[in-house]
Coordinates of C-alpha atoms and ligand atoms in Angstrom, one line a residue:
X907 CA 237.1 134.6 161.7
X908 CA 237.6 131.1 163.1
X909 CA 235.7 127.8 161.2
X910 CA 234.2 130.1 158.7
X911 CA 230.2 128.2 157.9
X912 CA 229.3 125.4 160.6
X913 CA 226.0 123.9 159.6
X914 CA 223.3 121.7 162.0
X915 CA 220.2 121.1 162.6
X916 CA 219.9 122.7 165.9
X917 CA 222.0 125.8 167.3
X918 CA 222.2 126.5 171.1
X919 CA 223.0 129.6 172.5
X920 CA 224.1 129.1 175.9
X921 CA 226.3 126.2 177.3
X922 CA 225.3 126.2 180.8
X923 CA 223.1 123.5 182.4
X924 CA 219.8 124.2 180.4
X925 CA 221.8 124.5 177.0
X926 CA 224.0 121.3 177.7
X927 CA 220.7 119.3 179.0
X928 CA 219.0 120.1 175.9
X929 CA 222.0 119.3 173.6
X930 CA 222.0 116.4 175.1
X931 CA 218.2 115.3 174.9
X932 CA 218.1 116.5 171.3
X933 CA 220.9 113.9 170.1
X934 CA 218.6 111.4 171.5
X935 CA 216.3 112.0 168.7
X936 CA 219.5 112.2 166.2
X937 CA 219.5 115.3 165.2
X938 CA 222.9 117.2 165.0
X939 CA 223.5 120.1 167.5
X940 CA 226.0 122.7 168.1
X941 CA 226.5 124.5 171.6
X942 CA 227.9 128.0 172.2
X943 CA 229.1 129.5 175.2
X944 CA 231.4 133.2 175.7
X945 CA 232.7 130.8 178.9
X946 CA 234.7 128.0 179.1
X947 CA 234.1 125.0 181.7
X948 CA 233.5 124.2 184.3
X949 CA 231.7 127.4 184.4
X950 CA 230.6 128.8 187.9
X951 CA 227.5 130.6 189.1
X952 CA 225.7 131.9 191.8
X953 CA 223.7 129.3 192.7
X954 CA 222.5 126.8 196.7
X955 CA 224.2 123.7 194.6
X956 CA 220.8 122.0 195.7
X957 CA 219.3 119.1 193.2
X958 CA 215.9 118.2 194.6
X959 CA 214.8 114.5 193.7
X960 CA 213.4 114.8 190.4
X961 CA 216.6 116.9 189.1
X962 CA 218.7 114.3 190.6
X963 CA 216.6 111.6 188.3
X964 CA 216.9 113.6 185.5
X965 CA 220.2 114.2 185.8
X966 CA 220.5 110.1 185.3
X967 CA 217.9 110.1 182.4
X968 CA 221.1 112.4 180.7
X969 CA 223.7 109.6 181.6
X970 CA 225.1 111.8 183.9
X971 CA 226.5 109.8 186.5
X972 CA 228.2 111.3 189.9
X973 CA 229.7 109.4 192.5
X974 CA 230.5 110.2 196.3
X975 CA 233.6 112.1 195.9
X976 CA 231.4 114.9 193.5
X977 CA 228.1 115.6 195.7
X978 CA 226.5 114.8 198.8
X979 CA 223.0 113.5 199.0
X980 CA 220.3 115.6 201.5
X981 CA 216.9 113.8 203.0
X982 CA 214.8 116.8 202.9
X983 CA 214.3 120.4 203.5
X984 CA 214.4 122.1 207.1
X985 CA 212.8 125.5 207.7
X986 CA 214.3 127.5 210.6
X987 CA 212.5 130.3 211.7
X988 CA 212.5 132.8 214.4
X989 CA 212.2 130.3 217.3
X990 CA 210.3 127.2 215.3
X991 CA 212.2 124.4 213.2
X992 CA 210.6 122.5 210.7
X993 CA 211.8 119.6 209.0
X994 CA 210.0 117.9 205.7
X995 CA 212.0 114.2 204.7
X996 CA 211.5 113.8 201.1
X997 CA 209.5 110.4 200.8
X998 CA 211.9 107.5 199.9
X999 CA 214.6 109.3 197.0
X1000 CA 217.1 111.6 198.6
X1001 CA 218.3 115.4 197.0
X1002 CA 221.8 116.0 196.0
X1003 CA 224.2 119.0 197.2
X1004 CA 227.1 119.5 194.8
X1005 CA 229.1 122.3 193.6
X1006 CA 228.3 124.0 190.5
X1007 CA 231.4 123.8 188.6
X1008 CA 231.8 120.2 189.2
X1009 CA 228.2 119.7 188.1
X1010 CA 229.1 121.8 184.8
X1011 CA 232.2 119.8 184.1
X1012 CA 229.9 116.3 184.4
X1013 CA 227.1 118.0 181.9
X1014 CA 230.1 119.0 179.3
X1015 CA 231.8 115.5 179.8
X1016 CA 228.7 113.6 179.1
X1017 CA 227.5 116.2 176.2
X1018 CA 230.8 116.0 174.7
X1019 CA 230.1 111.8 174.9
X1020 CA 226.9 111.8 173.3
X1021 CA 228.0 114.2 170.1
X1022 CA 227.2 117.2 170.9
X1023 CA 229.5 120.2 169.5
X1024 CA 230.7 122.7 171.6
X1025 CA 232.2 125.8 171.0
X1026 CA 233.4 126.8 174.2
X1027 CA 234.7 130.7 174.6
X1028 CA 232.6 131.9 171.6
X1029 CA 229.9 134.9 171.5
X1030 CA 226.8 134.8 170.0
X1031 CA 226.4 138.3 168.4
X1032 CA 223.0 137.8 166.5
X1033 CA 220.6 135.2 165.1
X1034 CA 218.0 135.4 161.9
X1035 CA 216.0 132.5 160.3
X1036 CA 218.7 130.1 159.4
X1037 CA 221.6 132.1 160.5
X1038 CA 223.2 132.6 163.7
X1039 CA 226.4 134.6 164.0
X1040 CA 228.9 134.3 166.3
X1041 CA 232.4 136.6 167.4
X1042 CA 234.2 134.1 165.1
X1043 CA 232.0 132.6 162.5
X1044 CA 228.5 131.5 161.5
X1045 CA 225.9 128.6 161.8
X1046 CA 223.6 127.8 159.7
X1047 CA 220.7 126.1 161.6
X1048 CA 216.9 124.8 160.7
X1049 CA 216.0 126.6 164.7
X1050 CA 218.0 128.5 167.5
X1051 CA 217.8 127.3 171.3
X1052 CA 218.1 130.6 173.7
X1053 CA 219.7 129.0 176.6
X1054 CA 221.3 132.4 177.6
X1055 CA 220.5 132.9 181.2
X1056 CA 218.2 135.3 182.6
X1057 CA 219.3 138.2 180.6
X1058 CA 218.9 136.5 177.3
X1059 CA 219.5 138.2 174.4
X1060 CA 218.3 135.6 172.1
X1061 CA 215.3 136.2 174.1
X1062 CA 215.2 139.8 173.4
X1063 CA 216.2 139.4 169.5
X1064 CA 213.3 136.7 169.5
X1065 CA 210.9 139.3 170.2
X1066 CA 209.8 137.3 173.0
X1067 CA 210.4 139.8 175.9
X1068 CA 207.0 140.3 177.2
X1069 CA 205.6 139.2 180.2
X1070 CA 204.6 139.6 183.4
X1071 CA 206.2 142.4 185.8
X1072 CA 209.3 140.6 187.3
X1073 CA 209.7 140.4 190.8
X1074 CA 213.7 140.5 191.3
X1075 CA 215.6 140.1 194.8
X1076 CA 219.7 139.5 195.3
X1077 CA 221.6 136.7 196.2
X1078 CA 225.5 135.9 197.4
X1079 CA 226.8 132.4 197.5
X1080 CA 230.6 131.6 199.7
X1081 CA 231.7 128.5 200.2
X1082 CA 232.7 127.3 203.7
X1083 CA 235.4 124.4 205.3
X1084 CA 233.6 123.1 207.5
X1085 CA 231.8 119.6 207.9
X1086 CA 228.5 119.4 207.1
X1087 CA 226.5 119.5 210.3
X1088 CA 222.9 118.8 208.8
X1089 CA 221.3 115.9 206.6
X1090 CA 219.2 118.9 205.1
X1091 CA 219.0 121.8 203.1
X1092 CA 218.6 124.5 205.5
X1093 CA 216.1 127.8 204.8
X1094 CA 217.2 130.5 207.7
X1095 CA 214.3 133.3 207.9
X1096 CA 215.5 136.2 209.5
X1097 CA 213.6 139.5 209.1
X1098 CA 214.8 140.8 205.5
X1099 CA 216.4 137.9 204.2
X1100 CA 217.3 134.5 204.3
X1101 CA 220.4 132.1 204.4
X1102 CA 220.5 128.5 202.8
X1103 CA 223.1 126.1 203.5
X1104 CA 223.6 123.4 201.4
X1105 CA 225.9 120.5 202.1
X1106 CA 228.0 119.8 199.1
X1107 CA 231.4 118.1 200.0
X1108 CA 232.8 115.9 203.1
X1109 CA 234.3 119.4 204.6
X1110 CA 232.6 121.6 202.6
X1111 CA 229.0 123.8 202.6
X1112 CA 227.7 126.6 200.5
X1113 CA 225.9 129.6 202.0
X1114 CA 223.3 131.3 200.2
X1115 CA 221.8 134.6 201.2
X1116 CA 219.2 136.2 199.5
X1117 CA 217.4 139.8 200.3
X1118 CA 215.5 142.1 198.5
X1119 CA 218.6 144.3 199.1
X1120 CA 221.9 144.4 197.0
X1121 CA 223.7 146.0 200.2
X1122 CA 223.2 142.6 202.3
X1123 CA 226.2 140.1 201.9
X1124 CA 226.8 137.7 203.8
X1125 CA 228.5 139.0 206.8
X1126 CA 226.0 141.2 207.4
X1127 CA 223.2 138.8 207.3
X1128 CA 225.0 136.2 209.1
X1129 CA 224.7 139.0 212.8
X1130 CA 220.7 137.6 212.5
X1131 CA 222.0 134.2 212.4
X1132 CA 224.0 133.4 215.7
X1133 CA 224.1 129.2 215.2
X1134 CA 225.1 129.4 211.9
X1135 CA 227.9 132.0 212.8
X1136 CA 228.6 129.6 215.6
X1137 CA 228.8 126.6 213.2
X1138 CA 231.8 128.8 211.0
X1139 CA 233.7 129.9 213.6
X1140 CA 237.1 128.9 213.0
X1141 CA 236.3 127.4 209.3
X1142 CA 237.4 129.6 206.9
X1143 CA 235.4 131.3 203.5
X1144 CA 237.0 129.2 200.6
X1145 CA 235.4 131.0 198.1
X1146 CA 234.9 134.8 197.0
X1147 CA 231.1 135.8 197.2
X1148 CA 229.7 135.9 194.0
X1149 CA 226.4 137.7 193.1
X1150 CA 223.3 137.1 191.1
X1151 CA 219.5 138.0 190.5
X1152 CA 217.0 136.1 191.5
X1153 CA 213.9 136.7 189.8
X1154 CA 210.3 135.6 189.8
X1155 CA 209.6 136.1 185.2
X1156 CA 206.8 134.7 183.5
X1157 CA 207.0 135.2 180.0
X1158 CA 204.2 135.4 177.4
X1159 CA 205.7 133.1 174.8
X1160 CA 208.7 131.2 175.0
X1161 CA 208.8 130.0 171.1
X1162 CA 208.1 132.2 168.1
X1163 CA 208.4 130.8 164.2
X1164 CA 212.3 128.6 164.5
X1165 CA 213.3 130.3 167.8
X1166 CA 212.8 129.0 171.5
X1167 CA 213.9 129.8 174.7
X1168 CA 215.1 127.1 178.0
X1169 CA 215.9 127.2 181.4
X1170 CA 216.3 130.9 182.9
X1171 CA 216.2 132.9 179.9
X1172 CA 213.1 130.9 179.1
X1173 CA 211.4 132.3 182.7
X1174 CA 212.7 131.9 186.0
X1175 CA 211.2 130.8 189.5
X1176 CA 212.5 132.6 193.2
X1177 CA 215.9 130.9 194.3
X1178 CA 214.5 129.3 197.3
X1179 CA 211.8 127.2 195.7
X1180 CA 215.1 125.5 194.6
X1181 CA 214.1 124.0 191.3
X1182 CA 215.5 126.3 188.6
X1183 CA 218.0 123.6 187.6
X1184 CA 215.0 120.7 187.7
X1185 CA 212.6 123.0 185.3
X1186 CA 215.2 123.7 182.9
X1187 CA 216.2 119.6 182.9
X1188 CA 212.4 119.5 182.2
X1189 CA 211.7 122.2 180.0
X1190 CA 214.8 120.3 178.0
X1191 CA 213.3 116.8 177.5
X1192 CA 209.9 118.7 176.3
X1193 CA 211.7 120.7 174.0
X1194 CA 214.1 118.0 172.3
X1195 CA 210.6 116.3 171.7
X1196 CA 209.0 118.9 170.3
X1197 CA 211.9 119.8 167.7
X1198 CA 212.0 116.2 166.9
X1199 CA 208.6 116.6 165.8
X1200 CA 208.5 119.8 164.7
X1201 CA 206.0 121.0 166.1
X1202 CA 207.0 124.4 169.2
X1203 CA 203.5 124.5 170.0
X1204 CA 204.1 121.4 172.2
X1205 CA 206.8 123.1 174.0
X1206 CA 204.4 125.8 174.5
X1207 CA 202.0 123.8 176.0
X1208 CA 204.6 121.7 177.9
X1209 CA 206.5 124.4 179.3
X1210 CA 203.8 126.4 181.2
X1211 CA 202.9 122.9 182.7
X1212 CA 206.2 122.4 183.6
X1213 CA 207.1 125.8 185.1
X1214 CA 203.3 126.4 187.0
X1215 CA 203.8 124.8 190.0
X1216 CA 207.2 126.5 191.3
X1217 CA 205.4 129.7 190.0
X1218 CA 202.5 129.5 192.4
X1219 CA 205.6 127.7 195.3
X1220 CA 207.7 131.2 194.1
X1221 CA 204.5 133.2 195.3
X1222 CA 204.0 131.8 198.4
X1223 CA 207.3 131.9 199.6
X1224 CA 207.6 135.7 198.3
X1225 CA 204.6 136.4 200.5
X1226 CA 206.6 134.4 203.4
X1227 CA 209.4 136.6 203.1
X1228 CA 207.8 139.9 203.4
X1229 CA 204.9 139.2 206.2
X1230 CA 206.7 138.0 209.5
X1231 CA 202.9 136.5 210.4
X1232 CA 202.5 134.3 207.7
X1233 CA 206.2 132.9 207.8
X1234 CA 205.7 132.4 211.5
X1235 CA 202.4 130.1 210.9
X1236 CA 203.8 128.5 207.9
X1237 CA 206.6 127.1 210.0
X1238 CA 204.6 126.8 213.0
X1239 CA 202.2 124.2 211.0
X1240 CA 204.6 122.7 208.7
X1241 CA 206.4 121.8 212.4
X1242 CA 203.3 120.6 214.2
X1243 CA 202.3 118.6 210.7
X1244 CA 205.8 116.7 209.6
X1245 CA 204.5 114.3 207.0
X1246 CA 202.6 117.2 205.0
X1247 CA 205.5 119.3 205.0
X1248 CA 207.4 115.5 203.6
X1249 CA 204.2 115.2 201.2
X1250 CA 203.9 119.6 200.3
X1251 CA 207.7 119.0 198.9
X1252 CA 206.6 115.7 196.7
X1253 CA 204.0 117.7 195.2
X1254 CA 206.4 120.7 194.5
X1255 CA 209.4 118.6 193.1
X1256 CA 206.7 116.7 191.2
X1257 CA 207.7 113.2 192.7
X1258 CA 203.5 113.2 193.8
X1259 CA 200.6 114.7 192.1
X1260 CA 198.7 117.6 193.8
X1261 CA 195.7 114.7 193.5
X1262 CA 198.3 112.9 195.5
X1263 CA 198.4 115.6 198.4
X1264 CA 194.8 114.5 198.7
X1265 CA 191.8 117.2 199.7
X1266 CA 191.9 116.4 203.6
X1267 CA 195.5 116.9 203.9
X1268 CA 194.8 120.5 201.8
X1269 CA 191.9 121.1 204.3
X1270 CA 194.2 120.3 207.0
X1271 CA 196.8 122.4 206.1
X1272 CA 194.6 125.4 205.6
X1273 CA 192.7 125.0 208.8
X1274 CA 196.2 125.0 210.4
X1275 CA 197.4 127.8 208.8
X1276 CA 194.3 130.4 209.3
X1277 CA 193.9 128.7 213.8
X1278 CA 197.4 128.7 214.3
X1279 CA 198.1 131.9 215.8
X1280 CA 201.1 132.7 218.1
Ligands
FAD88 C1 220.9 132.9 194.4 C2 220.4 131.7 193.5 C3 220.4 130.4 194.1 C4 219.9 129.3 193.3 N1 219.9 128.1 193.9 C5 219.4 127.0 193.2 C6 219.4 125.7 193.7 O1 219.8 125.5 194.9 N2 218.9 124.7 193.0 C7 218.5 124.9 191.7 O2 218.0 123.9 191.1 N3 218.5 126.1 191.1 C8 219.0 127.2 191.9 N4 219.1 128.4 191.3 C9 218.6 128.6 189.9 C10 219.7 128.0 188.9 O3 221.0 128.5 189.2 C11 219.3 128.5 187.5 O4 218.0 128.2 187.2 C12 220.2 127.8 186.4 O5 221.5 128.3 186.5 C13 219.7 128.1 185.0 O6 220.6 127.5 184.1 P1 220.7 128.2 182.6 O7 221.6 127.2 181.9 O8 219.3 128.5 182.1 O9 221.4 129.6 182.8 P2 222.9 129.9 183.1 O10 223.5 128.9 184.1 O11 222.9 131.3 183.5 O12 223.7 129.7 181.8 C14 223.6 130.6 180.7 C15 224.9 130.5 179.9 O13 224.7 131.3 178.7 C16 226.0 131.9 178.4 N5 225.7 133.1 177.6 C17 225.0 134.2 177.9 N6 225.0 135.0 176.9 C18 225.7 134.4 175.9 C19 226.1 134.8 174.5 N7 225.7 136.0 174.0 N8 226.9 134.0 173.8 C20 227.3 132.8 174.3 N9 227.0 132.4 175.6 C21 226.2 133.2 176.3 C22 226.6 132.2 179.8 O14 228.0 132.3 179.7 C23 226.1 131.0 180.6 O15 227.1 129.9 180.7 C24 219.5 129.5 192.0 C25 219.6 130.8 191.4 C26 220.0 131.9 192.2 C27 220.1 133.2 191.6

């Protein structure tokens, strides 16, 4: 037994980037909160280390400031696929690449600033109305904050498991010495997965691959990709490949009575739609306001709006990845028609509204995509 009783208003199970952005947005209402984490930081994970726009603005919202030396800013997205390149600028605000420890490390700096408490290296083991208990103690709390990742268990004790079927696929993330040779996030498409590079240092890149497959690492997918094996040659691996699901969930609920769930274990979107980090920032400034109020329904409400979007993004890139046609005249259009790709990644990072996109450039888009054959 460490503390013994700890008492607040808010308990957060969960210190990684959802669980610290929410500490940090519920202090703005003054309420006290206390963070839990089994890690310690800067805590790593699988992850493309890409912030689109409106993550990178949230990020600021939280005080979280990063300068040159921490993460490298990216102009847009490029799709590369078998024998077509497509590139989409973001319009006017630029996307960050950065690693995700030091990212982790600027959250728990800036949480630590703003008073929230953090008990670093400590399980949750179980939570009840009013009572969480941890590996070395207990908090007493008015609600509980799932921030557990995607296999939650505050999720599961919550009773708010169900959902739609998931739709799960792998991915592997190494780190690579070499200078960045693109402005942009890349998206490879081979024919059973897909690599994303991600400039995120002066000499430095991450690689992502992702599969449906658990047996496809990097070096095997990287035979399908000769440039990008061109690119490395001579620049050594600085990491060890690390592994993690990637998963399409929709849950039902995501609050029930003083319990709610935030960032993955709250629902998750497919890794290359490349928002995970910018819903949970979201999810977090809907959910501080909600608790400030009292009132979960509004997350409710707020939180399907929130996550829709990179749903429905999720889905069409899922249906890219297993018909070779369709990826083909996605690219084929989106390279033919530059400024909608630029504006098709406002809507989806929610700089523009889908009102925004306008009708002709939808009607465009489709008439490309169904007389675009190859
Ligand atoms: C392959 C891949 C690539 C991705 N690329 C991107 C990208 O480029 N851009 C982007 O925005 N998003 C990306 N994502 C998504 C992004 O990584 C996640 O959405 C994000 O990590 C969610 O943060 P989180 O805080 O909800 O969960 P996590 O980061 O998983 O944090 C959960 C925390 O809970 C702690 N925890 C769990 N159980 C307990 C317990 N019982 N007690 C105490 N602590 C506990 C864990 O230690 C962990 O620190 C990617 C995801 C994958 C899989």
């Amino acid at each position: 037994m460490g503390w013994g009783v700890l008492k607040t208003d808010v308990f957060i199970a969960g210190g990684g980037p959802a669980g610290l952005a929410t500490a940090m947005e519920i202090r703005k209402h003054g309420l006290r909160v206390v963070v839990a984490d089994l890690a310690k930081p800067p805590i790593d994970k699988t992850c493309g280390e890409g912030l689109m726009p409106q993550t990178v603005a949230a990020l600021k919202g939280f005080g979280v400031t990063l300068g040159p030396a921490q993460a490298v800013p990216f102009r847009g997205i490029r799709f590369i696929g078998e024998g077509t390149v497509a590139t989409g600028d973001f319009p006017a605000i630029y996307g960050l690449g950065i690693r995700r420890t030091t990212l982790h490390q600027a959250l728990a700096r800036r949480a630590e600033e703003v008073g929230v408490q953090s008990l670093w290296g400590t399980r949750v083991t179980g939570i009840d109305r009013g009572e969480v208990s941890l590996d070395s103690g207990k908090v007493h709390c008015r609600w509980v904050v799932g921030a557990d990742g995607q296999n939650s268990m505050v999720r599961k004790w919550a009773g708010l498991d169900q959902g739609r079927p998931q739709e799960s696929r792998f991915g592997f993330r190494q780190h690579f010495r070499v200078a960045p040779w693109t402005e942009f996030v890349e998206v490879h498409w081979g024919h059973n997965c897909q690599i994303v590079v991600t400039p995120v240092a002066r000499e430095e890149v991450c690689l992502v691959v992702t599969s449906r497959s658990p047996q496809i690492r990097l070096t095997e997918a990287l035979t399908q990709f000769p440039a990008i094996t061109e690119r490395l040659k001579g620049c050594p691996a600085i990491t060890k490949d690390l592994g993690a699901v990637s998963a399409l969930r929709i849950l039902r609920k995501v609050s029930r009575g003083p319990f709610a769930l935030v960032g993955d274990a709250s629902g998750s979107v497919d890794s290359l739609t490349g928002e995970g980090l910018g819903l949970a920032f979201q999810q977090a400034t809907a959910l501080a306001k909600a608790l400030a109020k009292e009132d979960l329904t509004r997350y409710e409400v707020a939180h399907r709006h929130i996550n829709r979007p990179p749903e429905v993004m999720s889905r069409l890139l899922l249906a890219m990845e297993s018909r070779a046609w369709l990826r083909r005249r996605v690219i084929d259009t989106l390279a033919k028609e530059p400024h909608l790709f630029g504006r098709l990644l406002a809507v989806h990072d929610g700089t523009f509204s889908p009102l925004d996109f306008g009708i002709g450039s939808f009607f465009k888009l489709g008439l490309s995509l169904i007389s675009n054959p190859r």
